[in-house]
Structure formats: C-alpha cells, structure tokens
Short mmCIF file of C-alpha atoms in Angstrom, two decimals:
data_model
loop_
_atom_site.label_atom_id
_atom_site.label_comp_id
_atom_site.label_asym_id
_atom_site.label_seq_id
_atom_site.Cartn_x
_atom_site.Cartn_y
_atom_site.Cartn_z
CA MET A 1 27.89 112.53 92.58
CA PRO A 2 28.66 108.79 92.83
CA THR A 3 32.15 107.71 91.81
CA LEU A 4 33.03 105.29 89.04
CA SER A 5 33.98 102.69 91.65
CA ASP A 6 30.65 103.07 93.47
CA LEU A 7 28.62 102.67 90.29
CA VAL A 8 30.61 99.67 89.06
CA VAL A 9 30.44 97.83 92.40
CA ARG A 10 26.73 98.50 92.96
CA HIS A 11 25.29 98.10 89.47
CA THR A 12 27.54 95.87 87.34
CA ALA A 13 29.14 92.44 87.34
CA LEU A 14 32.62 93.76 86.57
CA ASP A 15 35.42 92.46 88.80
CA GLU A 16 38.33 94.28 90.46
CA ASP A 17 40.68 93.85 87.48
CA ASP A 18 38.01 95.24 85.17
CA LEU A 19 37.57 98.23 87.46
CA ASP A 20 41.32 98.90 87.46
CA TRP A 21 41.33 98.86 83.65
CA LEU A 22 38.43 101.34 83.52
CA HIS A 23 40.17 103.60 86.01
CA SER A 24 43.28 103.60 83.79
CA LEU A 25 41.15 104.38 80.75
CA VAL A 26 39.26 107.23 82.40
CA SER A 27 42.47 108.73 83.84
CA ASP A 28 43.76 109.24 80.29
CA TRP A 29 40.72 109.53 78.02
CA GLN A 30 40.90 113.33 77.90
CA LEU A 31 43.35 112.59 75.07
CA LEU A 32 40.66 110.78 73.06
CA ALA A 33 38.06 113.48 73.75
CA ASP A 34 40.37 116.28 72.61
CA LEU A 35 41.51 114.46 69.48
CA SER A 36 37.88 113.66 68.62
CA PHE A 37 36.51 117.14 69.40
CA ALA A 38 33.77 115.12 71.09
CA ASP A 39 32.13 114.29 74.42
CA LEU A 40 32.78 110.82 75.80
CA ILE A 41 30.38 108.85 77.98
CA LEU A 42 31.31 105.46 79.40
CA TRP A 43 28.38 103.04 79.61
CA ALA A 44 28.61 99.76 81.55
CA PRO A 45 26.08 96.90 81.31
CA LEU A 46 23.68 96.78 84.23
CA LEU A 47 23.73 93.68 86.38
CA GLY A 48 20.98 91.30 85.25
CA GLU A 49 18.78 94.02 83.70
CA GLY A 50 19.99 94.17 80.13
CA GLY A 51 20.35 97.94 80.22
CA TRP A 52 23.19 100.42 80.60
CA ILE A 53 24.42 102.85 83.24
CA ALA A 54 26.65 105.87 82.60
CA ILE A 55 29.68 105.55 84.89
CA ALA A 56 31.97 108.33 83.60
CA GLN A 57 31.90 111.38 81.35
CA MET A 58 34.47 113.63 79.67
CA ARG A 59 34.08 116.87 77.71
CA PRO A 60 36.56 118.08 75.06
CA THR A 61 38.78 121.12 75.53
CA THR A 62 39.17 121.48 71.76
CA GLY A 63 35.53 121.90 70.73
CA PRO A 64 31.96 122.63 71.89
CA THR A 65 30.32 120.17 74.24
CA VAL A 66 27.09 118.32 73.60
CA TYR A 67 26.15 117.64 77.23
CA HIS A 68 26.12 120.69 79.46
CA ASP A 69 24.71 118.64 82.35
CA ASP A 70 26.39 115.68 84.01
CA ILE A 71 24.72 112.40 83.13
CA VAL A 72 26.86 110.07 85.25
CA GLY A 73 24.50 107.70 87.03
CA SER A 74 21.85 107.85 84.27
CA VAL A 75 20.32 104.57 83.15
CA ALA A 76 19.35 103.57 79.60
CA ALA A 77 17.08 100.62 78.97
CA LYS A 78 17.99 97.95 76.45
CA GLY A 79 17.03 99.14 72.97
CA GLU A 80 16.95 102.79 74.00
CA ARG A 81 20.40 103.40 72.51
CA PRO A 82 20.74 101.09 69.49
CA LEU A 83 24.35 102.06 68.67
CA ILE A 84 25.47 101.00 72.15
CA ASP A 85 23.66 97.67 71.83
CA THR A 86 25.16 97.07 68.37
CA ALA A 87 28.72 97.86 69.48
CA TRP A 88 28.33 95.49 72.43
CA ASN A 89 26.71 92.63 70.51
CA GLU A 90 28.94 92.82 67.45
CA ARG A 91 32.15 93.84 69.30
CA ARG A 92 32.96 96.63 66.86
CA ILE A 93 33.05 100.39 66.48
CA CYS A 94 29.74 101.70 65.16
CA ARG A 95 29.67 104.92 63.14
CA GLU A 96 26.53 104.44 61.01
CA GLY A 97 23.48 106.68 61.25
CA ASP A 98 22.53 110.26 60.49
CA PRO A 99 23.16 113.13 62.89
CA ASP A 100 20.73 113.37 65.77
CA TRP A 101 18.73 116.64 65.86
CA SER A 102 16.59 115.84 68.94
CA THR A 103 18.29 118.50 71.06
CA GLY A 104 18.11 121.17 68.35
CA VAL A 105 21.84 120.74 67.63
CA PRO A 106 23.22 118.25 65.09
CA VAL A 107 25.11 115.53 66.96
CA ARG A 108 27.03 112.64 65.41
CA GLU A 109 27.00 109.55 67.63
CA GLU A 110 29.62 106.79 67.57
CA THR A 111 30.19 103.89 69.93
CA ILE A 112 33.45 102.15 70.82
CA PRO A 113 33.62 98.84 72.71
CA VAL A 114 36.09 98.83 75.61
CA ARG A 115 38.15 95.67 75.63
CA ARG A 116 40.59 94.45 78.28
CA ALA A 117 43.34 92.14 77.11
CA VAL A 118 43.66 89.14 79.41
CA PRO A 119 47.02 87.29 79.42
CA ASP A 120 46.64 83.69 78.25
CA GLY A 121 42.91 84.01 77.86
CA GLU A 122 40.04 85.54 75.94
CA ALA A 123 39.78 89.30 75.98
CA ARG A 124 36.96 90.74 78.07
CA PHE A 125 34.59 93.43 76.86
CA LEU A 126 33.81 95.72 79.76
CA ALA A 127 31.86 98.74 78.57
CA ILE A 128 30.99 101.04 75.66
CA ILE A 129 32.28 104.54 74.99
CA GLN A 130 29.69 106.81 73.41
CA ARG A 131 31.42 109.51 71.39
CA SER A 132 29.15 112.50 70.65
CA THR A 133 30.35 115.27 68.34
CA ASN A 134 28.63 118.66 68.18
CA LEU A 135 28.36 119.49 64.47
CA SER A 136 26.89 122.98 64.88
CA SER A 137 30.22 124.61 64.02
CA ALA A 138 31.14 122.17 61.25
CA ARG A 139 33.36 123.56 58.50
CA THR A 140 36.09 122.39 56.17
CA PRO A 141 38.66 120.82 58.50
CA SER A 142 42.24 122.06 58.58
CA ARG A 143 45.33 119.88 58.37
CA LEU A 144 45.59 120.00 62.18
CA GLU A 145 41.97 118.87 62.62
CA LEU A 146 42.35 116.08 60.09
CA THR A 147 45.44 114.84 61.93
CA TYR A 148 43.56 114.99 65.22
CA LEU A 149 40.62 113.03 63.82
CA GLN A 150 42.83 110.37 62.21
CA SER A 151 44.74 109.98 65.49
CA ALA A 152 41.45 109.75 67.39
CA SER A 153 40.28 107.01 65.01
CA ASP A 154 43.50 105.04 65.60
CA LEU A 155 43.20 105.50 69.35
CA ALA A 156 39.56 104.36 69.30
CA GLN A 157 40.59 101.23 67.42
CA MET A 158 43.23 100.55 70.08
CA VAL A 159 40.55 100.84 72.79
CA ALA A 160 38.40 98.33 70.90
CA GLU A 161 41.36 95.96 70.53
CA GLY A 162 42.37 96.22 74.21
CA ARG A 163 45.64 98.03 73.48
CA PHE A 164 44.74 101.32 75.22
CA PRO A 165 45.26 102.24 77.99
CA PHE A 166 48.74 100.75 78.09
CA SER A 167 48.83 97.97 80.66
CA GLY A 168 51.77 97.84 83.03
CA GLU A 169 52.80 101.45 82.40
CA GLU A 170 53.12 104.02 85.16
CA PRO A 171 50.05 106.25 85.59
CA ILE A 172 50.10 109.43 83.55
CA LEU A 173 50.88 112.53 85.57
CA VAL A 174 48.35 115.32 85.99
CA ARG A 175 50.81 117.75 84.41
CA SER A 176 51.50 115.62 81.36
CA PRO A 177 51.29 117.40 77.99
CA ARG A 178 47.82 117.77 76.53
CA VAL A 179 46.76 117.75 72.90
CA GLY A 180 46.52 121.54 72.75
CA ASP A 181 50.05 121.99 74.14
CA GLY A 182 51.63 120.54 71.02
CA LEU A 183 51.33 117.36 68.94
CA LEU A 184 53.60 115.48 66.55
CA ARG A 185 52.48 112.54 64.43
CA LEU A 186 55.21 110.03 63.58
CA ASP A 187 55.27 107.21 61.06
CA ARG A 188 56.50 103.72 61.78
CA ALA A 189 60.14 104.74 61.27
CA GLY A 190 59.88 107.61 63.75
CA ARG A 191 59.76 110.36 61.12
CA VAL A 192 57.50 113.36 61.67
CA THR A 193 54.50 113.40 59.33
CA TYR A 194 52.76 116.33 61.02
CA ALA A 195 53.79 118.98 63.54
CA SER A 196 51.27 121.31 65.16
CA PRO A 197 52.22 124.99 65.41
CA ASN A 198 52.71 124.74 69.21
CA ALA A 199 54.95 121.67 68.85
CA LEU A 200 57.04 123.38 66.17
CA SER A 201 57.39 126.49 68.37
CA ALA A 202 58.64 124.35 71.26
CA TYR A 203 61.34 122.84 69.05
CA ARG A 204 62.26 126.28 67.73
CA ARG A 205 62.90 127.35 71.33
CA LEU A 206 65.12 124.28 71.74
CA GLY A 207 67.24 125.59 68.86
CA LEU A 208 65.77 123.90 65.76
CA HIS A 209 66.14 125.96 62.58
CA ALA A 210 65.06 123.39 59.97
CA ASP A 211 61.58 121.97 59.35
CA LEU A 212 60.43 119.08 61.54
CA VAL A 213 58.22 117.36 58.98
CA GLY A 214 60.13 114.52 57.35
CA ALA A 215 62.83 114.53 60.01
CA GLU A 216 63.60 111.62 62.33
CA LEU A 217 62.47 113.01 65.66
CA GLY A 218 64.82 110.97 67.85
CA ARG A 219 67.91 112.00 65.93
CA VAL A 220 66.85 115.67 65.72
CA THR A 221 66.10 115.85 69.43
CA ALA A 222 69.37 114.19 70.39
CA THR A 223 71.30 116.62 68.15
CA LEU A 224 69.65 119.59 69.83
CA CYS A 225 70.23 118.39 73.37
CA TYR A 226 73.56 116.54 73.36
CA SER A 227 77.00 117.33 72.02
CA ASP A 228 79.81 115.41 73.70
CA GLU A 229 77.57 113.89 76.41
CA PRO A 230 76.15 110.36 76.18
CA ILE A 231 72.66 110.25 74.69
CA ASN A 232 69.82 109.53 77.11
CA GLU A 233 68.25 106.21 76.07
CA ASP A 234 64.83 107.22 77.46
CA LEU A 235 64.92 110.27 75.22
CA MET A 236 65.54 108.16 72.12
CA ILE A 237 62.76 105.72 73.05
CA VAL A 238 60.22 108.48 73.66
CA ALA A 239 61.22 110.67 70.72
CA SER A 240 60.99 107.73 68.34
CA GLY A 241 57.56 106.76 69.72
CA ARG A 242 58.57 103.19 70.49
CA ALA A 243 57.20 103.10 74.06
CA ALA A 244 54.50 104.81 76.11
CA LYS A 245 56.75 106.95 78.27
CA GLU A 246 57.51 110.52 79.25
CA THR A 247 60.76 112.43 79.39
CA GLU A 248 62.11 115.96 79.36
CA VAL A 249 64.72 117.56 77.15
CA GLU A 250 66.65 120.74 77.88
CA SER A 251 68.64 122.93 75.56
CA GLY A 252 69.60 126.58 75.63
CA GLY A 253 67.65 127.21 78.82
CA THR A 254 64.43 125.76 77.39
CA ILE A 255 62.86 122.63 78.91
CA VAL A 256 60.35 120.63 76.89
CA GLN A 257 58.32 117.69 78.13
CA LEU A 258 57.64 114.83 75.72
CA ARG A 259 55.04 112.09 76.02
CA ALA A 260 54.91 109.27 73.47
CA ILE A 261 51.77 107.27 72.62
CA PRO A 262 52.57 104.39 70.26
CA LEU A 263 49.76 103.70 67.79
CA ILE A 264 49.30 99.93 67.53
CA VAL A 265 46.42 98.95 65.28
CA GLY A 266 45.69 95.49 63.91
CA GLY A 267 48.63 93.97 65.77
CA GLY A 268 51.31 96.24 64.31
CA ARG A 269 52.77 99.63 65.17
CA ILE A 270 51.65 102.14 62.54
CA GLY A 271 53.33 105.14 64.13
CA ALA A 272 53.05 107.25 67.24
CA LEU A 273 51.78 110.46 68.72
CA VAL A 274 54.18 112.66 70.67
CA LEU A 275 52.62 115.31 72.89
CA ILE A 276 54.86 118.27 73.65
CA ARG A 277 54.73 120.95 76.32
CA ASP A 278 57.11 123.79 77.07
CA VAL A 279 57.65 123.55 80.83
CA THR A 280 60.53 126.02 81.11
CA GLU A 281 58.70 128.49 83.33
CA LEU A 282 57.14 125.72 85.44
CA ARG A 283 60.51 124.08 86.13
CA ARG A 284 62.10 127.47 86.85
CA ARG A 285 59.45 128.11 89.52
CA GLU A 286 59.88 124.62 90.95
CA ARG A 287 63.62 125.17 91.23
CA GLU A 288 63.05 128.52 92.91
CA LEU A 289 60.74 126.86 95.41
CA MET A 290 63.28 124.13 96.08
CA THR A 291 65.96 126.76 96.64
CA LYS A 292 63.63 128.71 98.90
CA ASP A 293 62.77 125.59 100.91
CA ALA A 294 66.45 124.73 101.30
CA THR A 295 67.19 128.30 102.40
CA ILE A 296 64.39 128.23 104.98
CA ARG A 297 65.60 124.90 106.37
CA GLU A 298 69.15 126.28 106.59
CA ILE A 299 67.86 129.34 108.45
CA HIS A 300 66.03 127.12 110.94
CA HIS A 301 69.22 125.09 111.39
CA ARG A 302 71.29 128.20 112.08
CA VAL A 303 68.67 129.62 114.46
CA LYS A 304 68.74 126.32 116.34
CA ASN A 305 72.53 126.47 116.57
CA ASN A 306 72.43 130.08 117.79
CA LEU A 307 69.82 129.24 120.41
CA GLN A 308 71.92 126.34 121.63
CA THR A 309 74.87 128.74 121.90
CA VAL A 310 72.74 131.16 123.94
CA ALA A 311 71.59 128.30 126.17
CA ALA A 312 75.20 127.20 126.70
CA LEU A 313 76.23 130.73 127.68
CA LEU A 314 73.33 131.02 130.12
CA ARG A 315 74.19 127.63 131.59
CA LEU A 316 77.83 128.69 132.00
CA GLN A 317 76.76 131.93 133.69
CA ALA A 318 74.42 130.02 136.01
CA ARG A 319 77.28 127.84 137.23
CA ARG A 320 79.27 130.94 138.22
CA LEU A 321 76.42 132.51 140.20
CA GLN A 322 76.47 132.09 143.96
CA VAL A 323 72.89 133.32 144.45
CA PRO A 324 70.44 130.36 144.26
CA GLU A 325 67.55 132.48 142.97
CA GLY A 326 69.66 133.88 140.15
CA ARG A 327 70.98 130.45 139.21
CA GLU A 328 67.46 129.01 139.17
CA ALA A 329 66.21 131.89 136.98
CA LEU A 330 68.99 131.30 134.44
CA GLU A 331 68.29 127.56 134.39
CA GLU A 332 64.63 128.29 133.63
CA ALA A 333 65.74 130.59 130.80
CA VAL A 334 67.93 127.77 129.46
CA ARG A 335 64.94 125.45 129.32
CA ARG A 336 62.78 128.09 127.61
CA VAL A 337 65.42 128.68 124.97
CA GLY A 338 65.80 124.92 124.61
CA SER A 339 62.10 124.41 123.85
CA ILE A 340 62.31 126.96 121.02
CA ALA A 341 65.48 125.30 119.70
CA ILE A 342 63.68 121.95 119.54
CA VAL A 343 61.03 123.41 117.22
CA HIS A 344 63.63 125.00 114.93
CA GLU A 345 65.61 121.76 114.80
CA THR A 346 62.50 119.89 113.68
CA LEU A 347 61.68 122.56 111.09
CA SER A 348 65.22 122.33 109.70
CA HIS A 349 64.43 118.76 108.61
CA ALA A 350 60.87 119.42 107.41
CA PRO A 351 60.16 120.09 103.72
CA GLU A 352 57.39 122.54 104.66
CA GLU A 353 56.53 124.85 107.53
CA PHE A 354 54.57 122.03 109.18
CA VAL A 355 55.95 119.67 111.81
CA ASP A 356 54.95 116.47 113.57
CA PHE A 357 54.38 117.96 116.99
CA ASP A 358 54.29 114.61 118.79
CA ASP A 359 58.07 114.34 118.52
CA ILE A 360 58.50 117.92 119.77
CA ALA A 361 56.10 117.32 122.68
CA ASP A 362 57.92 114.16 123.72
CA ARG A 363 61.26 115.97 123.75
CA VAL A 364 59.81 118.89 125.73
CA ILE A 365 58.27 116.42 128.21
CA ALA A 366 61.56 114.57 128.56
CA MET A 367 63.44 117.85 129.07
CA ALA A 368 60.95 118.91 131.75
CA GLY A 369 61.26 115.56 133.49
CA GLU A 370 64.96 116.18 133.94
CA VAL A 371 64.27 119.06 136.34
CA SER A 372 62.21 116.98 138.77
CA ALA A 373 63.85 116.06 142.05
CA PRO A 374 65.59 112.68 141.92
CA GLU A 375 63.71 111.41 144.95
CA ALA A 376 60.36 112.23 143.31
CA ALA A 377 61.14 110.22 140.17
CA VAL A 378 58.22 111.76 138.26
CA THR A 379 58.06 110.92 134.56
CA PRO A 380 55.52 113.04 132.66
CA ARG A 381 53.38 111.12 130.15
CA ARG A 382 51.61 112.08 126.96
CA VAL A 383 48.17 110.64 126.14
CA GLY A 384 46.88 111.19 122.59
CA GLY A 385 48.60 112.73 119.60
CA PHE A 386 48.97 116.31 118.44
CA GLY A 387 49.51 115.39 114.80
CA VAL A 388 50.96 117.81 112.25
CA LEU A 389 50.93 121.48 113.23
CA PRO A 390 52.15 124.64 111.46
CA SER A 391 55.27 126.26 112.89
CA LEU A 392 53.26 129.34 113.90
CA ILE A 393 51.47 127.13 116.42
CA ALA A 394 54.32 124.73 117.23
CA THR A 395 56.75 127.29 118.67
CA PRO A 396 54.44 129.02 121.19
CA LEU A 397 52.76 125.72 122.09
CA ALA A 398 56.13 124.11 122.85
CA MET A 399 57.05 127.03 125.09
CA ALA A 400 53.66 126.91 126.85
CA LEU A 401 54.04 123.16 127.52
CA THR A 402 57.55 123.75 128.87
CA GLU A 403 56.28 126.36 131.34
CA LEU A 404 53.31 124.28 132.50
CA LEU A 405 55.38 121.16 133.05
CA GLN A 406 58.13 123.05 134.87
CA ASN A 407 55.59 124.76 137.15
CA ALA A 408 53.91 121.47 137.96
CA LEU A 409 57.18 119.69 138.73
CA GLN A 410 58.81 122.48 140.71
CA HIS A 411 55.85 123.80 142.71
CA GLY A 412 53.26 121.01 142.76
CA ARG A 413 55.57 118.12 143.71
CA PRO A 414 53.27 115.60 141.98
CA ARG A 415 53.53 111.84 141.78
CA ARG A 416 51.79 111.80 138.40
CA LEU A 417 51.85 114.32 135.58
CA GLN A 418 50.10 113.89 132.23
CA VAL A 419 49.55 115.80 129.02
CA VAL A 420 46.23 114.70 127.47
CA VAL A 421 45.63 115.70 123.85
CA GLU A 422 42.22 115.86 122.17
CA PRO A 423 42.74 116.94 118.56
CA GLY A 424 39.73 118.09 116.59
CA ALA A 425 38.94 119.39 113.12
CA GLU A 426 38.80 123.03 114.21
CA ARG A 427 40.37 123.19 117.69
CA LEU A 428 43.20 121.51 119.56
CA ASN A 429 42.33 120.81 123.20
CA VAL A 430 45.16 120.02 125.61
CA LEU A 431 44.83 119.12 129.29
CA VAL A 432 47.88 119.21 131.57
CA TRP A 433 47.09 117.75 134.99
CA ASP A 434 48.96 116.63 138.09
CA ASP A 435 48.08 115.15 141.49
CA GLY A 436 50.38 117.46 143.48
CA GLN A 437 49.75 120.10 146.12
CA GLY A 438 47.21 121.99 144.06
CA LEU A 439 46.64 125.71 143.68
CA PRO A 440 47.20 128.15 146.56
CA GLU A 441 44.12 129.32 148.40
CA GLY A 442 42.38 132.20 146.66
CA PHE A 443 44.21 131.62 143.38
CA ASP A 444 43.10 133.85 140.52
CA LEU A 445 44.68 133.60 137.09
CA ASP A 446 44.06 137.26 136.26
CA SER A 447 45.95 138.48 139.34
CA SER A 448 48.62 135.76 139.46
CA THR A 449 52.20 137.03 139.68
CA SER A 450 53.75 133.75 138.50
CA LEU A 451 56.10 134.50 135.61
CA GLY A 452 55.53 131.03 134.14
CA LEU A 453 51.74 131.44 134.06
CA GLN A 454 52.07 134.95 132.65
CA ILE A 455 54.21 133.56 129.84
CA VAL A 456 51.71 130.76 129.17
CA ARG A 457 48.79 133.18 129.11
CA THR A 458 50.56 135.52 126.71
CA LEU A 459 51.43 132.62 124.40
CA VAL A 460 48.01 130.93 124.44
CA GLU A 461 45.72 133.93 124.40
CA GLY A 462 47.95 136.48 122.67
CA GLU A 463 49.85 134.49 120.03
CA LEU A 464 47.55 131.49 119.51
CA SER A 465 44.18 133.26 120.02
CA GLY A 466 43.22 130.38 122.30
CA ARG A 467 41.64 129.94 125.70
CA LEU A 468 43.41 129.11 128.97
CA ALA A 469 41.83 127.79 132.16
CA VAL A 470 43.64 126.85 135.41
CA GLU A 471 41.49 125.00 137.94
CA PRO A 472 41.80 122.67 140.95
CA ARG A 473 41.60 119.01 139.98
CA GLU A 474 38.97 116.84 141.58
CA GLY A 475 40.75 114.53 143.99
CA GLY A 476 43.69 116.87 144.40
CA GLY A 477 46.19 118.58 142.19
CA THR A 478 45.82 121.04 139.32
CA GLU A 479 44.57 120.90 135.77
CA VAL A 480 45.28 123.40 133.02
CA ARG A 481 43.15 123.41 129.88
CA LEU A 482 44.28 124.88 126.56
CA SER A 483 41.90 125.30 123.63
CA ILE A 484 43.63 126.48 120.45
CA PRO A 485 41.97 127.17 117.06
CA LEU A 486 43.53 125.26 114.17
CA PRO A 487 44.05 126.71 110.69
CA SER A 488 43.57 124.48 107.68
CA GLY A 489 46.79 122.54 106.98
CA PRO A 490 48.08 119.41 105.22
CA ALA A 491 46.03 116.24 105.52
#
C-alpha cells in the first residue's frame, strides 16, 4: 500500500510543510475517530485534475466501522462526492444531507476542511476529512456518548480553524492514553464537567474518595500526589488543561498517565479534554526490566573481572615455568581467556545482549598482533564491518578469531594478515588469509591434531552451526573461510 508521503508527492501540489502538518494530523486523529464513533478518510485535491485522492484512513475503536476494505489510493472525480466539494469550496464543516443507504447500512457523512495556520500569512487549506458514521446500531445516546460527540465536534472545529494538531508540540507517544482508557472534560476554569467511569476509577486508585465532577482537577490531583513536596508545575499545567502536554502522577503505588488537549474554538479556550490511563503495571514491568538489565550488565562486569584475574594468575604461573612449551601453552591460554573477557567487557556497557562486534574484533586483532615476532612487524588488518551481533555469536566468534590469528602469526610467519568481512542478511562470511608459509603437505582438517584448529572447528561448527574451510591461498599462504548463520536481531 502506498504511504501518505508517496501519494502526496506524486498526486498533489502540497509542499513539504503541508505534508508535515498532515503527518501530525494523521499521527493523532485516532482521537477524533474514537470520539466521533466514525471512520475518517483524508482526501487531498489531485494535481490539476479537479478530483480527490484518499491519502489516509482511520477506523474507530469505539464503534462499528463503515469501510471494511482499505480505500487509500482511491480516486474520486469532481462532483462525485458533493460534500467534499462543498467543504473545500466554502471552507466549512458540512453536515447536511440524509443518511446514505447505498451499502445497505445507514451511514451519516460529514466533511471537515483541514486548515494549516501559517505564521504572518493566510491559512492554507490542505485536504478534507470525510467522517462516516455507521448508524445501524443507533440508540438513545448515554451521557458518555454525548460527551464524546460534543468533544468530537469541538475537535473538528479546531481542525477546520487550523488549531489541531498542535503546532510546535512534541509528537504524541504511541503509548499515550486513548479515549477508551479514561476521559475527563474540563471547563474553562479547569473544573471537571464529566468523568468517564474508567477515569474515575483511575483517580479512585490514586486515593480520591470524593466525586470528581465539579472539582478543580489541578488542585485535586496535586492534593493526592503531594504533601510537603513542591508541586510539579507540569502536573498543574496538564491537569488544568492549559497546554497540550503529557505527564504522570503517582500516589499510593498507583501511576496514572495524563494527557491534556486544550479545546480552542473561535479564538478562545472553551475547556479541555484530559485522557487518563492507569500505567501502574506497565511501569512496574519497565522497572523490572531496567533492574534486570542492570543486573545482567553487572554480571558481565564481574565475569570480565574474574577472567582478568584468571589471566593474571596464568601469566604469573607462566613466568615461573622453566619449560618453554609449558610457558607457551599458558600464554596461549591467557590470550584465549582475554578474548572472552573482551566480549564480557563490551556486554557490561551494552543495554541489550547485542554488541558492536567491530570494536571487539579490533581489540582481538590488536591483542593477536602483540604475539608476532618483533622482527616480523606484522600488523593484522580488518576489511569490512561485522556490525551488531548477539552475544551468543560474539563470544565464540571472538575466540575463533583469536585462534586463527595466533596460528597464522606463530606458524605461518606471514608478512600480511587480513580479516575480510562480508556481512549478509542471513549469513556472516569471514575470510582470514595470510601470505605466509602455507599449509603443510597433505593437510587435512578432519585429521589435524592442531589444538587451535580443533578449538576453531568446535566453536564454528558446534556452537555457531556454521561452516569452516581451510585451504591453500593462491599465490602462497593460507585462507580460512567461516560462514555463520545469523539470527534476526536489532536493525
């Protein structure tokens, strides 16, 4: 399905500022659909054709839909939808006309012009919202439904006057309160004129024992949440409905999210809507996750410290050994432990179990370069990037790279040594090559007794479910190919 941006750029004369305004409107028009109990379709004038194209659509969560199929991208010729033409030509909300029975279901159609206020200039009319209400379940409306409909009417008037969405405000979060979570209607003085059952329940959980209707919401909320502490100014602004903002209040272990929508009609503020959502359980889970993440990072930090202690003990023992083979074996063990410690150190700073492996690879390469003979002066190089890898891959891959680089430097005596990375969507391909002495005659990976290669094979094929190939390099030297399947991870 084409996006709003695609349709606007290809089929209309709207500019970039107009598109930004429409994006802001569409990001928050679920509020209008739910208050209206109606489907919303955004129609933009076609470039040079005199018709209309549907560029966005929203269904209500509070009532039955009219359009079961998506109609974004549909085109209507001029005159095909008279209410849209009238709203555009006369720059007003059109509500006249009898219900439409063409689909077998009574549907009331209304159209709302979308206006963008332009500083120091004439306002621009950008599009038309078609509001379609399914009347098949019509009945005598309750007090809640009447409040919803009156609020929807005020909000529609704000759209027509260019006062909604609120320009210059931060974008509304995905987890902001919705109409069904809880709604309060305030008058101009910030007093509650209507409280939905869900909103009243949320305030009961905050500790309210009196009735909300008739009370000044800012004062009541501050009384519930603060005793000797200074009052949060954002709370007073939101709870009084004076600005389009969000905040959270906490009392008695309950956390409630508030979002204020000032109602400004005809140039004056007539009141406000305050959407309310009990987010106690959500915040409790978020805090648990934060605690868990901090615990995991601390564990990685302590593992790294313990590994460094083990490496230091092995290094100390190696210095006391008089047997060269034993000393060399302990030094190799030190480097293996060090490669694992590098991964845990990186994970101790990462918010998730994913790490930027390029930094780890560079440190492993630098550590391996330290074991090369001074007269050889070989500096391994990395070509290409590994990107972000999960820790389940990072640890064995770091160890495998350590072994391959050490083998190449100690036994191949190369002049050049490179690690070439070819990341893909499903597999990570790594080539480690050198121009050294090459493989011994009759080399066979399956029958090789090299401890380093045995370790690499176990890590690549056993732990990473990958493929390992060790072959002579054309022109001299050795090349080792690793092909490792990648799980889906962060983008």
